JSON list of C-alpha atoms in Angstrom, two decimals:
[
{"chain": "G", "resi": 200, "resn": "MET", "atom": "CA", "xyz": [-0.04, -0.19, -0.04]},
{"chain": "G", "resi": 201, "resn": "ALA", "atom": "CA", "xyz": [2.77, 2.54, 0.92]},
{"chain": "G", "resi": 202, "resn": "ALA", "atom": "CA", "xyz": [4.33, 1.59, -2.49]},
{"chain": "G", "resi": 203, "resn": "LEU", "atom": "CA", "xyz": [1.04, 2.35, -4.35]},
{"chain": "G", "resi": 204, "resn": "MET", "atom": "CA", "xyz": [0.54, 5.67, -2.60]},
{"chain": "G", "resi": 205, "resn": "SER", "atom": "CA", "xyz": [4.14, 6.73, -2.98]},
{"chain": "G", "resi": 206, "resn": "THR", "atom": "CA", "xyz": [3.85, 6.19, -6.97]},
{"chain": "G", "resi": 207, "resn": "LEU", "atom": "CA", "xyz": [0.01, 7.88, -7.07]},
{"chain": "G", "resi": 208, "resn": "THR", "atom": "CA", "xyz": [1.78, 10.62, -5.71]},
{"chain": "G", "resi": 209, "resn": "LYS", "atom": "CA", "xyz": [4.61, 10.56, -7.80]},
{"chain": "G", "resi": 210, "resn": "ASP", "atom": "CA", "xyz": [2.16, 10.62, -10.99]},
{"chain": "G", "resi": 211, "resn": "SER", "atom": "CA", "xyz": [0.44, 13.50, -9.20]},
{"chain": "G", "resi": 212, "resn": "GLY", "atom": "CA", "xyz": [2.97, 15.26, -8.98]},
{"chain": "G", "resi": 213, "resn": "GLU", "atom": "CA", "xyz": [3.59, 15.24, -12.87]},
{"chain": "G", "resi": 214, "resn": "GLU", "atom": "CA", "xyz": [0.00, 15.70, -13.95]},
{"chain": "G", "resi": 215, "resn": "LEU", "atom": "CA", "xyz": [0.55, 19.16, -11.32]},
{"chain": "G", "resi": 216, "resn": "ALA", "atom": "CA", "xyz": [3.29, 19.98, -13.90]},
{"chain": "G", "resi": 217, "resn": "HIS", "atom": "CA", "xyz": [1.34, 19.36, -16.75]},
{"chain": "G", "resi": 218, "resn": "ARG", "atom": "CA", "xyz": [-1.06, 21.85, -15.46]},
{"chain": "G", "resi": 219, "resn": "GLY", "atom": "CA", "xyz": [1.07, 24.48, -14.36]},
{"chain": "G", "resi": 220, "resn": "ARG", "atom": "CA", "xyz": [2.79, 27.20, -16.38]},
{"chain": "G", "resi": 221, "resn": "GLY", "atom": "CA", "xyz": [5.78, 26.90, -18.16]},
{"chain": "G", "resi": 222, "resn": "ARG", "atom": "CA", "xyz": [7.52, 24.18, -20.57]},
{"chain": "G", "resi": 223, "resn": "PRO", "atom": "CA", "xyz": [5.00, 21.23, -21.11]},
{"chain": "G", "resi": 224, "resn": "ARG", "atom": "CA", "xyz": [4.98, 18.66, -18.55]},
{"chain": "G", "resi": 225, "resn": "ASP", "atom": "CA", "xyz": [6.62, 15.91, -20.51]},
{"chain": "G", "resi": 226, "resn": "GLU", "atom": "CA", "xyz": [9.48, 18.17, -20.98]},
{"chain": "G", "resi": 227, "resn": "VAL", "atom": "CA", "xyz": [10.05, 18.87, -17.32]},
{"chain": "G", "resi": 228, "resn": "VAL", "atom": "CA", "xyz": [9.61, 15.63, -16.06]},
{"chain": "G", "resi": 229, "resn": "ARG", "atom": "CA", "xyz": [12.28, 13.53, -18.85]},
{"chain": "G", "resi": 230, "resn": "GLY", "atom": "CA", "xyz": [14.76, 16.63, -17.95]},
{"chain": "G", "resi": 231, "resn": "ARG", "atom": "CA", "xyz": [14.13, 15.43, -14.25]},
{"chain": "G", "resi": 232, "resn": "ILE", "atom": "CA", "xyz": [14.82, 11.76, -15.30]},
{"chain": "G", "resi": 233, "resn": "LEU", "atom": "CA", "xyz": [17.87, 12.26, -17.12]},
{"chain": "G", "resi": 234, "resn": "SER", "atom": "CA", "xyz": [19.57, 15.03, -14.40]},
{"chain": "G", "resi": 235, "resn": "ALA", "atom": "CA", "xyz": [18.96, 12.09, -12.08]},
{"chain": "G", "resi": 236, "resn": "ALA", "atom": "CA", "xyz": [19.83, 8.93, -14.41]},
{"chain": "G", "resi": 237, "resn": "LEU", "atom": "CA", "xyz": [23.27, 11.00, -15.04]},
{"chain": "G", "resi": 238, "resn": "ALA", "atom": "CA", "xyz": [23.76, 11.41, -11.22]},
{"chain": "G", "resi": 239, "resn": "VAL", "atom": "CA", "xyz": [22.58, 7.97, -10.11]},
{"chain": "G", "resi": 240, "resn": "LEU", "atom": "CA", "xyz": [25.50, 6.52, -13.01]},
{"chain": "G", "resi": 241, "resn": "GLU", "atom": "CA", "xyz": [27.95, 8.61, -11.91]},
{"chain": "G", "resi": 242, "resn": "ASP", "atom": "CA", "xyz": [27.35, 7.66, -8.02]},
{"chain": "G", "resi": 243, "resn": "LEU", "atom": "CA", "xyz": [27.06, 4.37, -8.52]},
{"chain": "G", "resi": 244, "resn": "GLY", "atom": "CA", "xyz": [28.05, 3.01, -12.27]},
{"chain": "G", "resi": 245, "resn": "PHE", "atom": "CA", "xyz": [26.54, 1.43, -14.45]},
{"chain": "G", "resi": 246, "resn": "ALA", "atom": "CA", "xyz": [26.12, -2.29, -13.39]},
{"chain": "G", "resi": 247, "resn": "ASN", "atom": "CA", "xyz": [24.68, -0.87, -10.06]},
{"chain": "G", "resi": 248, "resn": "ALA", "atom": "CA", "xyz": [22.29, 1.79, -11.35]},
{"chain": "G", "resi": 249, "resn": "THR", "atom": "CA", "xyz": [18.64, 0.96, -11.27]},
{"chain": "G", "resi": 250, "resn": "ASN", "atom": "CA", "xyz": [15.56, 2.22, -12.68]},
{"chain": "G", "resi": 251, "resn": "ASP", "atom": "CA", "xyz": [14.39, 2.64, -8.95]},
{"chain": "G", "resi": 252, "resn": "ALA", "atom": "CA", "xyz": [17.31, 4.68, -8.10]},
{"chain": "G", "resi": 253, "resn": "ILE", "atom": "CA", "xyz": [16.77, 6.74, -10.90]},
{"chain": "G", "resi": 254, "resn": "ALA", "atom": "CA", "xyz": [12.91, 7.11, -9.89]},
{"chain": "G", "resi": 255, "resn": "GLU", "atom": "CA", "xyz": [13.44, 8.11, -6.54]},
{"chain": "G", "resi": 256, "resn": "ARG", "atom": "CA", "xyz": [16.10, 10.39, -7.41]},
{"chain": "G", "resi": 257, "resn": "ALA", "atom": "CA", "xyz": [13.97, 12.07, -10.14]},
{"chain": "G", "resi": 258, "resn": "GLY", "atom": "CA", "xyz": [10.94, 11.92, -7.63]},
{"chain": "G", "resi": 259, "resn": "ALA", "atom": "CA", "xyz": [8.74, 10.58, -10.90]},
{"chain": "G", "resi": 260, "resn": "SER", "atom": "CA", "xyz": [6.94, 7.26, -11.17]},
{"chain": "G", "resi": 261, "resn": "LYS", "atom": "CA", "xyz": [9.04, 4.04, -12.45]},
{"chain": "G", "resi": 262, "resn": "ALA", "atom": "CA", "xyz": [6.39, 3.55, -14.57]},
{"chain": "G", "resi": 263, "resn": "THR", "atom": "CA", "xyz": [6.75, 6.66, -16.10]},
{"chain": "G", "resi": 264, "resn": "ILE", "atom": "CA", "xyz": [10.17, 5.96, -16.76]},
{"chain": "G", "resi": 265, "resn": "TYR", "atom": "CA", "xyz": [9.47, 2.56, -18.50]},
{"chain": "G", "resi": 266, "resn": "ARG", "atom": "CA", "xyz": [6.96, 4.60, -20.31]},
{"chain": "G", "resi": 267, "resn": "TRP", "atom": "CA", "xyz": [9.11, 6.48, -22.37]},
{"chain": "G", "resi": 268, "resn": "TRP", "atom": "CA", "xyz": [12.46, 3.97, -22.21]},
{"chain": "G", "resi": 269, "resn": "PRO", "atom": "CA", "xyz": [12.75, 0.40, -22.37]},
{"chain": "G", "resi": 270, "resn": "ASN", "atom": "CA", "xyz": [14.89, -0.15, -20.27]},
{"chain": "G", "resi": 271, "resn": "LYS", "atom": "CA", "xyz": [17.74, 0.94, -17.52]},
{"chain": "G", "resi": 272, "resn": "ALA", "atom": "CA", "xyz": [20.30, 0.45, -20.30]},
{"chain": "G", "resi": 273, "resn": "ALA", "atom": "CA", "xyz": [18.27, 3.32, -22.61]},
{"chain": "G", "resi": 274, "resn": "VAL", "atom": "CA", "xyz": [17.71, 5.87, -20.15]},
{"chain": "G", "resi": 275, "resn": "LEU", "atom": "CA", "xyz": [21.31, 6.04, -18.62]},
{"chain": "G", "resi": 276, "resn": "MET", "atom": "CA", "xyz": [22.43, 6.17, -22.42]},
{"chain": "G", "resi": 277, "resn": "GLU", "atom": "CA", "xyz": [20.50, 9.02, -23.19]},
{"chain": "G", "resi": 278, "resn": "ALA", "atom": "CA", "xyz": [21.17, 10.84, -20.03]},
{"chain": "G", "resi": 279, "resn": "LEU", "atom": "CA", "xyz": [24.88, 10.44, -21.10]},
{"chain": "G", "resi": 280, "resn": "SER", "atom": "CA", "xyz": [24.72, 11.51, -24.39]},
{"chain": "G", "resi": 281, "resn": "GLU", "atom": "CA", "xyz": [22.80, 14.22, -23.82]},
{"chain": "G", "resi": 282, "resn": "ALA", "atom": "CA", "xyz": [25.78, 15.66, -21.14]},
{"chain": "G", "resi": 283, "resn": "ILE", "atom": "CA", "xyz": [28.41, 14.62, -23.92]},
{"chain": "G", "resi": 284, "resn": "THR", "atom": "CA", "xyz": [26.89, 16.64, -26.12]},
{"chain": "G", "resi": 285, "resn": "GLN", "atom": "CA", "xyz": [26.35, 19.86, -24.53]},
{"chain": "G", "resi": 286, "resn": "GLU", "atom": "CA", "xyz": [29.98, 19.70, -23.28]},
{"chain": "G", "resi": 287, "resn": "LEU", "atom": "CA", "xyz": [31.86, 18.67, -26.21]},
{"chain": "G", "resi": 288, "resn": "PRO", "atom": "CA", "xyz": [29.82, 19.57, -29.01]},
{"chain": "G", "resi": 289, "resn": "PHE", "atom": "CA", "xyz": [30.97, 18.48, -32.79]},
{"chain": "G", "resi": 290, "resn": "PRO", "atom": "CA", "xyz": [33.28, 21.10, -33.87]},
{"chain": "G", "resi": 291, "resn": "ASP", "atom": "CA", "xyz": [32.49, 23.24, -37.14]},
{"chain": "G", "resi": 292, "resn": "THR", "atom": "CA", "xyz": [35.37, 25.41, -37.54]},
{"chain": "G", "resi": 293, "resn": "GLY", "atom": "CA", "xyz": [35.49, 25.52, -41.45]},
{"chain": "G", "resi": 294, "resn": "ASN", "atom": "CA", "xyz": [38.66, 23.77, -41.95]},
{"chain": "G", "resi": 295, "resn": "LEU", "atom": "CA", "xyz": [38.34, 20.26, -42.74]},
{"chain": "G", "resi": 296, "resn": "ARG", "atom": "CA", "xyz": [41.95, 19.32, -41.01]},
{"chain": "G", "resi": 297, "resn": "ASP", "atom": "CA", "xyz": [41.21, 21.76, -37.57]},
{"chain": "G", "resi": 298, "resn": "ASP", "atom": "CA", "xyz": [37.64, 19.79, -38.01]},
{"chain": "G", "resi": 299, "resn": "LEU", "atom": "CA", "xyz": [39.05, 16.28, -37.65]},
{"chain": "G", "resi": 300, "resn": "ARG", "atom": "CA", "xyz": [41.71, 17.17, -35.13]},
{"chain": "G", "resi": 301, "resn": "LEU", "atom": "CA", "xyz": [39.26, 18.46, -33.01]},
{"chain": "G", "resi": 302, "resn": "GLN", "atom": "CA", "xyz": [36.61, 15.59, -33.26]},
{"chain": "G", "resi": 303, "resn": "LEU", "atom": "CA", "xyz": [39.35, 13.48, -32.18]},
{"chain": "G", "resi": 304, "resn": "ARG", "atom": "CA", "xyz": [40.59, 15.49, -29.17]},
{"chain": "G", "resi": 305, "resn": "ASN", "atom": "CA", "xyz": [36.94, 15.86, -27.93]},
{"chain": "G", "resi": 306, "resn": "PHE", "atom": "CA", "xyz": [36.32, 12.19, -28.15]},
{"chain": "G", "resi": 307, "resn": "ILE", "atom": "CA", "xyz": [39.68, 11.43, -25.87]},
{"chain": "G", "resi": 308, "resn": "LYS", "atom": "CA", "xyz": [38.93, 14.42, -23.46]},
{"chain": "G", "resi": 309, "resn": "LEU", "atom": "CA", "xyz": [35.82, 11.95, -22.82]},
{"chain": "G", "resi": 310, "resn": "LEU", "atom": "CA", "xyz": [37.44, 8.90, -22.88]},
{"chain": "G", "resi": 311, "resn": "THR", "atom": "CA", "xyz": [40.17, 10.74, -20.07]},
{"chain": "G", "resi": 312, "resn": "GLY", "atom": "CA", "xyz": [38.13, 12.83, -18.76]},
{"chain": "G", "resi": 313, "resn": "ARG", "atom": "CA", "xyz": [35.59, 12.29, -15.47]},
{"chain": "G", "resi": 314, "resn": "ARG", "atom": "CA", "xyz": [33.05, 10.57, -17.60]},
{"chain": "G", "resi": 315, "resn": "GLY", "atom": "CA", "xyz": [35.41, 8.19, -19.19]},
{"chain": "G", "resi": 316, "resn": "ARG", "atom": "CA", "xyz": [34.81, 5.44, -16.65]},
{"chain": "G", "resi": 317, "resn": "VAL", "atom": "CA", "xyz": [31.42, 5.38, -17.30]},
{"chain": "G", "resi": 318, "resn": "PHE", "atom": "CA", "xyz": [31.19, 5.68, -20.97]},
{"chain": "G", "resi": 319, "resn": "LYS", "atom": "CA", "xyz": [34.13, 3.06, -20.98]},
{"chain": "G", "resi": 320, "resn": "ALA", "atom": "CA", "xyz": [31.66, 0.67, -18.84]},
{"chain": "G", "resi": 321, "resn": "PHE", "atom": "CA", "xyz": [29.00, 0.68, -21.45]},
{"chain": "G", "resi": 322, "resn": "VAL", "atom": "CA", "xyz": [31.88, -0.30, -24.16]},
{"chain": "G", "resi": 323, "resn": "ALA", "atom": "CA", "xyz": [32.41, -3.21, -22.51]},
{"chain": "G", "resi": 324, "resn": "ALA", "atom": "CA", "xyz": [28.45, -3.91, -21.54]},
{"chain": "G", "resi": 325, "resn": "ALA", "atom": "CA", "xyz": [27.30, -3.42, -25.17]},
{"chain": "G", "resi": 326, "resn": "GLN", "atom": "CA", "xyz": [29.78, -6.56, -26.20]},
{"chain": "G", "resi": 327, "resn": "THR", "atom": "CA", "xyz": [27.67, -8.77, -24.30]},
{"chain": "G", "resi": 328, "resn": "ASP", "atom": "CA", "xyz": [24.38, -7.30, -23.18]},
{"chain": "G", "resi": 329, "resn": "LEU", "atom": "CA", "xyz": [21.80, -6.70, -26.05]},
{"chain": "G", "resi": 330, "resn": "ASP", "atom": "CA", "xyz": [19.91, -4.26, -24.30]},
{"chain": "G", "resi": 331, "resn": "VAL", "atom": "CA", "xyz": [22.60, -2.00, -23.77]},
{"chain": "G", "resi": 332, "resn": "SER", "atom": "CA", "xyz": [24.09, -3.17, -27.65]},
{"chain": "G", "resi": 333, "resn": "GLU", "atom": "CA", "xyz": [21.11, -1.95, -28.58]},
{"chain": "G", "resi": 334, "resn": "ALA", "atom": "CA", "xyz": [21.12, 1.60, -26.64]},
{"chain": "G", "resi": 335, "resn": "PHE", "atom": "CA", "xyz": [24.89, 2.69, -27.29]},
{"chain": "G", "resi": 336, "resn": "ARG", "atom": "CA", "xyz": [23.93, 1.89, -31.07]},
{"chain": "G", "resi": 337, "resn": "SER", "atom": "CA", "xyz": [20.89, 3.58, -31.16]},
{"chain": "G", "resi": 338, "resn": "VAL", "atom": "CA", "xyz": [21.63, 6.86, -29.11]},
{"chain": "G", "resi": 339, "resn": "TRP", "atom": "CA", "xyz": [25.00, 7.13, -28.94]},
{"chain": "G", "resi": 340, "resn": "VAL", "atom": "CA", "xyz": [26.71, 5.52, -32.30]},
{"chain": "G", "resi": 341, "resn": "GLN", "atom": "CA", "xyz": [23.93, 5.73, -34.83]},
{"chain": "G", "resi": 342, "resn": "PRO", "atom": "CA", "xyz": [23.87, 10.16, -33.92]},
{"chain": "G", "resi": 343, "resn": "ARG", "atom": "CA", "xyz": [27.25, 10.78, -33.31]},
{"chain": "G", "resi": 344, "resn": "ARG", "atom": "CA", "xyz": [28.29, 9.26, -36.70]},
{"chain": "G", "resi": 345, "resn": "ALA", "atom": "CA", "xyz": [25.11, 11.35, -38.44]},
{"chain": "G", "resi": 346, "resn": "ASN", "atom": "CA", "xyz": [26.41, 14.44, -37.08]},
{"chain": "G", "resi": 347, "resn": "ALA", "atom": "CA", "xyz": [29.74, 14.11, -37.92]},
{"chain": "G", "resi": 348, "resn": "LYS", "atom": "CA", "xyz": [28.84, 13.11, -41.50]},
{"chain": "G", "resi": 349, "resn": "ALA", "atom": "CA", "xyz": [27.22, 16.10, -41.87]},
{"chain": "G", "resi": 350, "resn": "ILE", "atom": "CA", "xyz": [29.76, 18.61, -40.92]},
{"chain": "G", "resi": 351, "resn": "LEU", "atom": "CA", "xyz": [32.19, 16.35, -42.94]},
{"chain": "G", "resi": 352, "resn": "GLU", "atom": "CA", "xyz": [30.18, 16.52, -46.33]},
{"chain": "G", "resi": 353, "resn": "ARG", "atom": "CA", "xyz": [30.35, 20.46, -46.14]},
{"chain": "G", "resi": 354, "resn": "TYR", "atom": "CA", "xyz": [33.70, 20.00, -47.35]},
{"chain": "G", "resi": 355, "resn": "ARG", "atom": "CA", "xyz": [33.15, 17.14, -49.93]},
{"chain": "G", "resi": 356, "resn": "ASN", "atom": "CA", "xyz": [33.10, 19.75, -53.20]},
{"chain": "G", "resi": 357, "resn": "ASP", "atom": "CA", "xyz": [36.09, 21.81, -52.36]},
{"chain": "G", "resi": 358, "resn": "ASP", "atom": "CA", "xyz": [38.40, 19.98, -50.19]},
{"chain": "G", "resi": 359, "resn": "MET", "atom": "CA", "xyz": [38.19, 16.27, -50.49]},
{"chain": "G", "resi": 360, "resn": "ARG", "atom": "CA", "xyz": [39.29, 14.03, -53.38]},
{"chain": "G", "resi": 361, "resn": "GLU", "atom": "CA", "xyz": [36.27, 12.27, -55.56]},
{"chain": "G", "resi": 362, "resn": "GLY", "atom": "CA", "xyz": [34.90, 9.04, -54.14]},
{"chain": "G", "resi": 363, "resn": "VAL", "atom": "CA", "xyz": [35.36, 9.63, -50.28]},
{"chain": "G", "resi": 364, "resn": "ASP", "atom": "CA", "xyz": [33.06, 6.84, -48.75]},
{"chain": "G", "resi": 365, "resn": "LEU", "atom": "CA", "xyz": [32.63, 9.13, -45.37]},
{"chain": "G", "resi": 366, "resn": "ASP", "atom": "CA", "xyz": [31.39, 6.17, -43.75]},
{"chain": "G", "resi": 367, "resn": "LEU", "atom": "CA", "xyz": [34.45, 5.03, -43.82]},
{"chain": "G", "resi": 368, "resn": "VAL", "atom": "CA", "xyz": [35.96, 7.91, -42.95]},
{"chain": "G", "resi": 369, "resn": "MET", "atom": "CA", "xyz": [34.03, 7.61, -39.87]},
{"chain": "G", "resi": 370, "resn": "ASP", "atom": "CA", "xyz": [35.17, 4.31, -39.29]},
{"chain": "G", "resi": 371, "resn": "CYS", "atom": "CA", "xyz": [38.71, 5.09, -39.63]},
{"chain": "G", "resi": 372, "resn": "LEU", "atom": "CA", "xyz": [38.29, 8.47, -37.23]},
{"chain": "G", "resi": 373, "resn": "TYR", "atom": "CA", "xyz": [36.75, 6.12, -34.69]},
{"chain": "G", "resi": 374, "resn": "GLY", "atom": "CA", "xyz": [38.00, 2.53, -34.67]},
{"chain": "G", "resi": 375, "resn": "PRO", "atom": "CA", "xyz": [41.19, 3.15, -33.09]},
{"chain": "G", "resi": 376, "resn": "LEU", "atom": "CA", "xyz": [40.07, 5.21, -30.32]},
{"chain": "G", "resi": 377, "resn": "TYR", "atom": "CA", "xyz": [37.61, 1.79, -29.54]},
{"chain": "G", "resi": 378, "resn": "TYR", "atom": "CA", "xyz": [40.50, 0.09, -29.99]},
{"chain": "G", "resi": 379, "resn": "HIS", "atom": "CA", "xyz": [42.13, 1.98, -27.58]},
{"chain": "G", "resi": 380, "resn": "VAL", "atom": "CA", "xyz": [39.54, 1.47, -24.96]},
{"chain": "G", "resi": 381, "resn": "MET", "atom": "CA", "xyz": [39.15, -2.23, -25.60]},
{"chain": "G", "resi": 382, "resn": "VAL", "atom": "CA", "xyz": [42.86, -3.28, -25.68]},
{"chain": "G", "resi": 383, "resn": "ARG", "atom": "CA", "xyz": [44.43, -0.30, -23.70]},
{"chain": "G", "resi": 384, "resn": "HIS", "atom": "CA", "xyz": [47.76, -1.24, -25.47]},
{"chain": "G", "resi": 385, "resn": "ALA", "atom": "CA", "xyz": [48.83, 2.25, -25.26]},
{"chain": "G", "resi": 386, "resn": "PRO", "atom": "CA", "xyz": [48.10, 5.54, -23.33]},
{"chain": "G", "resi": 387, "resn": "ILE", "atom": "CA", "xyz": [45.84, 8.32, -25.81]},
{"chain": "G", "resi": 388, "resn": "SER", "atom": "CA", "xyz": [46.50, 12.08, -25.88]},
{"chain": "G", "resi": 389, "resn": "GLU", "atom": "CA", "xyz": [46.20, 15.13, -27.91]},
{"chain": "G", "resi": 390, "resn": "GLU", "atom": "CA", "xyz": [48.92, 14.26, -29.76]},
{"chain": "G", "resi": 391, "resn": "TYR", "atom": "CA", "xyz": [47.72, 11.02, -30.99]},
{"chain": "G", "resi": 392, "resn": "ALA", "atom": "CA", "xyz": [44.39, 12.65, -31.66]},
{"chain": "G", "resi": 393, "resn": "ASP", "atom": "CA", "xyz": [46.29, 15.42, -33.93]},
{"chain": "G", "resi": 394, "resn": "ALA", "atom": "CA", "xyz": [48.57, 12.07, -35.91]},
{"chain": "G", "resi": 395, "resn": "LEU", "atom": "CA", "xyz": [45.51, 10.17, -36.56]},
{"chain": "G", "resi": 396, "resn": "ALA", "atom": "CA", "xyz": [43.78, 12.95, -37.76]},
{"chain": "G", "resi": 397, "resn": "ASP", "atom": "CA", "xyz": [46.55, 13.99, -40.43]},
{"chain": "G", "resi": 398, "resn": "LEU", "atom": "CA", "xyz": [46.79, 10.49, -41.41]},
{"chain": "G", "resi": 399, "resn": "ILE", "atom": "CA", "xyz": [42.83, 10.74, -42.50]},
{"chain": "G", "resi": 400, "resn": "PHE", "atom": "CA", "xyz": [43.21, 14.29, -43.87]},
{"chain": "G", "resi": 401, "resn": "ASP", "atom": "CA", "xyz": [46.08, 12.94, -46.26]},
{"chain": "G", "resi": 402, "resn": "ALA", "atom": "CA", "xyz": [43.96, 9.90, -47.65]},
{"chain": "G", "resi": 403, "resn": "ILE", "atom": "CA", "xyz": [41.24, 12.16, -47.92]},
{"chain": "G", "resi": 404, "resn": "LYS", "atom": "CA", "xyz": [41.88, 15.57, -49.12]},
{"chain": "G", "resi": 405, "resn": "LYS", "atom": "CA", "xyz": [42.32, 17.34, -52.58]},
{"chain": "G", "resi": 406, "resn": "ARG", "atom": "CA", "xyz": [45.85, 17.78, -54.15]},
{"chain": "G", "resi": 407, "resn": "ASP", "atom": "CA", "xyz": [45.31, 21.28, -53.65]},
{"chain": "G", "resi": 408, "resn": "CYS", "atom": "CA", "xyz": [43.95, 21.25, -49.81]},
{"chain": "G", "resi": 409, "resn": "LYS", "atom": "CA", "xyz": [45.96, 22.63, -47.17]}
]
């Protein structure tokens, strides 16, 4: 009974947010849940995070979480992805070489920064857990690749040689860094990012592009 009353109270609070002024209820509650999910993820780690903990911290019902996300991997991945996107947006400098360098430097900042631990935990879990794998691919990989590809597409006519496969460029950009995450054979640094970016740039650029 106590659990039922708690759920009803949370649902009622969400309805009041819907009726009040300001942003629509869905946006307010969603933001609260994602903020709570990120806090839970950073405090407890991926393995120990639960939807119960997220709901309690967000002041929302667990039913609301399951209405919008199919499992904990999806809500945790979306929370982490939104935070990373705000902190490390895709570069758009107007210079192909600089964009490549900054994209890789930003990824290295993620891997070596305060959220690197939980991101690496997602990568590791995605190898054996189908829910995590689907969330990682749909919430992180596909949107990030699409955004990076859209920015690089702007350079196709003026700076890239004819016939460059941008999907292959994406693999060449990020594949080595994921390899480092999984194998950990050597430290990664901005110098590594610049060297990798220059290697890819030399492979795709037009002859007169600098």
